[in-house]
Amino acid sequence: MRMATMRNGRAAMLDDFFVRALLAGIGVALTAGPLGCFVVWRKMAYLGDTMAHSALLGVALALLFNIQTTIGVFAIALVMSAILILLQRRATLATDALLGILAHSSLALGLVVVAFMTWVRVDLMGYLFGDILAVSRLDVGIIYGGGLLVIAALVWLWRPLLAATVDAELAAAEGLKPERARIVFMLLMALVIAIAMKIVGIVLITALLIIPAATARRLAATPEAMAGMAALLGAFAAAGGLFASLQFDTPSGPSIVVAALVLFLASLTPAASFAARSLRSMRPS
């Protein structure tokens, strides 16, 4: 009798919040994977960290003005992107120094604002490390709606972005407007961070962007194949991490990142290297 009750309880759980969490995790991973490829190619991991750290300030301001947190995070990420672009044009400091200043000051400012809002109870652990099991149907809709926008923009800007990543001056000479592509890329980063925050949290967003893309880079033969493989690997990591979290009662966001890490470590094995070489040799010339 007790076993039947437990099975029924688990089935109900899988039919409700766990399914929403699974859909949300896969949706974020499918979006973050292709975008993460450009982060890896452009060596912009620290930019992802900076925009992710600013998310807490966006959360604090959203709570202060009683607006949707995704909107607040997206707005602050856009502001940080604009500030970075303006400071880079003045060339007073190296980019890594600017990113460090923006990352840590925005995170600290967010914590200070949250501390002053004594009338609001804020789950800092949930924002820092994610609370995927608490996603609502509205959250899932926002994730897939935002994800479709990001993927559509990437498809539209694929050639300019790729050309600017390889050689910005050559892309400009060909009339591909690399500066515009860069601005749109940062806008897409802001959108992905806003929709991914609830899944893996502020601290782990960059890992979800980078690790599947880095894994795909070892296996794929073309940029397009790498983008598609990064999306699939991220989806596998999201599903595997969630089921591992359910099985071992571990935090969901960190479990997803650990699953992505396991896939990356697997790609370092001789068997994975042999499979990658075989796929490349089968590529038509």
Short mmCIF file of C-alpha atoms in Angstrom, two decimals, residues 218-221 270-284:
data_model
loop_
_atom_site.label_atom_id
_atom_site.label_comp_id
_atom_site.label_asym_id
_atom_site.label_seq_id
_atom_site.Cartn_x
_atom_site.Cartn_y
_atom_site.Cartn_z
CA ARG A 218 35.75 19.20 -29.63
CA LEU A 219 33.31 17.11 -31.65
CA ALA A 220 31.89 19.26 -34.44
CA ALA A 221 33.42 19.79 -37.88
CA PRO A 270 40.05 8.76 -26.58
CA ALA A 271 36.76 7.22 -27.72
CA ALA A 272 35.16 10.65 -28.13
CA SER A 273 38.23 11.94 -29.99
CA PHE A 274 38.12 8.95 -32.35
CA ALA A 275 34.40 9.48 -32.98
CA ALA A 276 35.01 13.18 -33.71
CA ARG A 277 37.78 12.33 -36.21
CA SER A 278 35.52 9.81 -37.89
CA LEU A 279 32.73 12.38 -38.24
CA ARG A 280 35.15 14.91 -39.72
CA SER A 281 36.49 12.39 -42.21
CA MET A 282 32.93 11.69 -43.38
CA ARG A 283 32.34 15.38 -44.06
CA PRO A 284 31.90 15.96 -47.81
#
